[in-house]
Amino acid sequence: GSWSVLLFSFIAGLIYAKAGMNLKAVALFSGLSLLINSKQALVIAIRLKRAGAFTVFAIQIITGLLILLMTDPELLRLYPFGVIPMIYLLSFLIYGEHGLLTEIAGFLILCLASLIVHFSFTDEINAGLYVAVSLFFIAGVFKVRVQLKRGLRERFMMVFYLLSSVLAFLLMHINPLLLLPLTENLLFSLTLYRVKLKVTGWIEVLKGLAFLVLIYLSGL
């Protein structure tokens, strides 16, 4: 789910920054959590057109940003990445909450946690880390689509995505073995073995944990 991806992305940034879970990290995660949680109010506001939901959304966004900037004012340097939430909002309005582009943009937002926490502890904008974390977790979007629709198109998209991710890692000079947990995605796409959606969620959690271990061992 969204919260597990947010947490794993955040921890990935901590690992690569060689930082621990201290008060600064807790404050950053609190601010990010408020921003991510604002999605619920946004969905209600757009679907039901309730003014109160818009107010809650605005309060959560403002409070989350204030916490982040009070924790580290230098985070303002990451303003170009603000285009990603804008893409999500536009995609949400055009394609709906479950459109492919909307879901991908949503995961790109969640994975910003790795970029933000790493920058806050190192003062370095590590685009490679962000792309690597994003490519790994976005695979979950295609995995769920394969499980729900079980069509040839969805299976082809999953395989193509995995091959493209390996190529991207090689081009960025990042160890492609970090993608090893995604071999389960390939196996599922090829065999379509039966598993409940709830079990799929736990499988994704285990794959996320394995990804963090691989980052720790490889240093990315």
XYZ file of C-alpha atoms in Angstrom:
220
model
C 0.000 0.000 0.000
C 0.886 3.672 -0.096
C 2.142 3.790 3.488
C 4.518 0.872 3.047
C 5.987 2.424 -0.110
C 6.388 5.762 1.676
C 8.127 4.085 4.607
C 10.400 1.947 2.425
C 11.334 4.934 0.257
C 12.098 6.969 3.352
C 14.275 4.219 4.829
C 16.075 3.808 1.487
C 17.053 7.468 1.676
C 18.241 7.053 5.252
C 20.309 3.997 4.351
C 22.000 5.654 1.412
C 22.631 8.812 3.440
C 24.098 6.623 6.209
C 21.744 8.306 8.685
C 19.762 6.927 11.600
C 16.204 7.434 12.809
C 16.707 10.545 14.949
C 14.453 13.501 15.790
C 15.159 15.134 12.433
C 14.158 11.972 10.591
C 10.969 11.683 12.658
C 10.045 15.285 11.837
C 10.652 14.713 8.132
C 8.540 11.566 8.120
C 5.750 13.368 10.004
C 5.669 16.135 7.398
C 5.693 13.655 4.531
C 2.932 11.622 6.168
C 0.679 14.663 6.361
C 1.288 15.430 2.699
C 0.542 11.862 1.624
C -2.530 11.600 3.850
C -3.960 14.712 2.167
C -4.851 12.529 -0.838
C -7.921 11.194 0.965
C -9.314 14.684 1.468
C -8.479 15.565 -2.128
C -10.367 12.542 -3.489
C -13.437 13.375 -1.376
C -13.247 17.033 -2.387
C -13.104 16.256 -6.116
C -15.654 13.432 -6.125
C -18.219 14.920 -3.766
C -17.292 18.596 -4.204
C -17.313 19.228 -0.469
C -15.824 22.533 0.617
C -14.861 21.075 3.981
C -12.711 18.437 2.296
C -10.897 21.130 0.325
C -10.202 22.922 3.610
C -8.826 19.752 5.216
C -6.686 19.140 2.130
C -5.251 22.673 2.245
C -4.535 22.446 5.984
C -2.720 19.120 5.598
C -0.631 20.392 2.675
C 0.325 23.638 4.404
C 1.083 21.934 7.721
C 3.126 19.181 6.077
C 5.181 21.690 4.071
C 5.739 23.870 7.137
C 7.024 20.892 9.135
C 9.428 19.953 6.339
C 10.712 23.495 5.829
C 11.028 24.193 9.561
C 13.026 20.974 9.866
C 15.256 21.854 6.918
C 14.753 25.181 5.055
C 17.186 23.994 2.364
C 14.485 21.639 1.097
C 13.254 24.592 -0.942
C 16.023 23.706 -3.385
C 13.963 20.675 -4.384
C 11.149 22.865 -5.757
C 11.562 21.586 -9.378
C 10.277 18.201 -8.207
C 7.005 19.936 -7.339
C 5.990 19.243 -10.933
C 5.362 15.601 -9.962
C 2.387 16.341 -7.660
C 1.049 18.636 -10.394
C 1.245 15.780 -12.909
C -0.619 13.577 -10.444
C -3.375 16.151 -9.980
C -3.820 16.676 -13.726
C -3.828 12.939 -14.361
C -6.349 12.428 -11.560
C -8.697 14.991 -13.131
C -8.279 13.579 -16.653
C -7.959 9.817 -16.162
C -9.379 9.288 -12.681
C -7.872 7.851 -9.521
C -7.109 4.456 -11.057
C -5.714 5.586 -14.398
C -2.300 4.099 -15.175
C -0.572 7.478 -15.364
C -2.308 8.566 -12.146
C -1.090 5.518 -10.244
C 2.450 5.863 -11.593
C 2.513 9.548 -10.635
C 1.230 8.602 -7.185
C 4.145 6.220 -6.680
C 6.547 8.897 -7.945
C 5.226 11.161 -5.190
C 5.667 8.471 -2.538
C 9.225 7.780 -3.678
C 10.128 11.456 -3.300
C 10.655 10.521 0.349
C 13.975 8.890 -0.577
C 15.126 12.044 -2.361
C 14.002 14.388 0.416
C 15.505 12.510 3.355
C 18.778 11.864 1.529
C 19.071 15.536 0.577
C 18.254 16.681 4.101
C 21.087 14.605 5.587
C 23.703 15.020 2.830
C 22.816 18.290 1.055
C 23.028 16.344 -2.224
C 20.279 15.915 -4.803
C 20.641 12.257 -5.720
C 18.448 11.773 -8.782
C 19.893 8.283 -9.315
C 18.620 7.117 -5.937
C 15.188 8.559 -6.638
C 14.937 6.943 -10.071
C 16.118 3.576 -8.732
C 13.630 3.568 -5.845
C 10.818 4.748 -8.129
C 11.487 2.122 -10.790
C 11.441 -0.611 -8.174
C 8.165 0.331 -6.522
C 6.278 1.368 -9.668
C 6.569 -2.281 -10.723
C 3.843 -2.908 -8.141
C 1.399 -0.893 -10.262
C 1.848 -3.275 -13.191
C 1.801 -6.320 -10.913
C -1.647 -5.450 -9.533
C -2.978 -4.830 -13.039
C -1.761 -8.241 -14.144
C -3.447 -9.852 -11.148
C -6.759 -8.050 -11.637
C -7.082 -8.271 -15.423
C -4.840 -11.262 -16.247
C -4.737 -10.123 -19.874
C -1.963 -10.593 -22.421
C -1.558 -6.825 -22.710
C -0.987 -6.385 -18.970
C 1.446 -9.309 -18.871
C 3.420 -7.885 -21.799
C 3.557 -4.473 -20.137
C 4.928 -6.048 -16.950
C 7.690 -7.927 -18.786
C 8.557 -4.882 -20.898
C 8.696 -2.713 -17.769
C 11.061 -5.115 -16.020
C 13.418 -5.279 -19.008
C 13.351 -1.487 -19.320
C 14.128 -1.114 -15.611
C 17.164 -3.396 -15.885
C 18.383 -1.359 -18.860
C 17.840 1.892 -16.960
C 19.843 0.591 -13.996
C 22.694 -0.401 -16.295
C 22.691 3.007 -17.989
C 22.800 4.723 -14.587
C 25.620 2.402 -13.471
C 23.472 1.042 -10.641
C 23.734 -2.620 -9.732
C 20.752 -4.323 -11.452
C 20.812 -7.013 -8.754
C 18.796 -4.520 -6.677
C 15.890 -5.522 -8.899
C 16.244 -9.174 -7.944
C 13.043 -9.199 -5.816
C 11.103 -8.267 -8.965
C 11.770 -11.703 -10.417
C 8.522 -12.588 -8.610
C 6.735 -10.108 -10.908
C 8.213 -11.853 -13.927
C 7.251 -15.291 -12.611
C 3.706 -14.156 -11.904
C 3.324 -12.566 -15.357
C 4.508 -15.737 -17.070
C 2.547 -18.253 -15.000
C -0.404 -16.319 -13.540
C -0.303 -18.504 -10.447
C -3.307 -18.061 -8.166
C -2.905 -15.910 -5.076
C -5.298 -13.688 -3.123
C -4.927 -9.906 -3.412
C -4.281 -9.661 0.330
C -1.418 -12.144 -0.010
C -0.078 -10.063 -2.888
C 0.126 -7.117 -0.500
C 2.305 -9.074 1.919
C 4.469 -10.316 -0.951
C 5.046 -6.705 -1.990
C 6.020 -5.823 1.593
C 8.565 -8.652 1.678
C 9.972 -7.549 -1.673
C 10.302 -4.005 -0.334
C 12.211 -5.259 2.686
C 14.478 -7.323 0.434
C 15.099 -4.214 -1.671
C 16.196 -2.262 1.415
C 18.558 -5.069 2.430
C 20.076 -5.089 -1.064
C 20.562 -1.309 -0.946
C 22.295 -1.648 2.399
C 24.588 -4.398 1.149
C 25.401 -2.803 -2.193
C 25.564 0.869 -1.228
C 23.492 1.434 -4.397
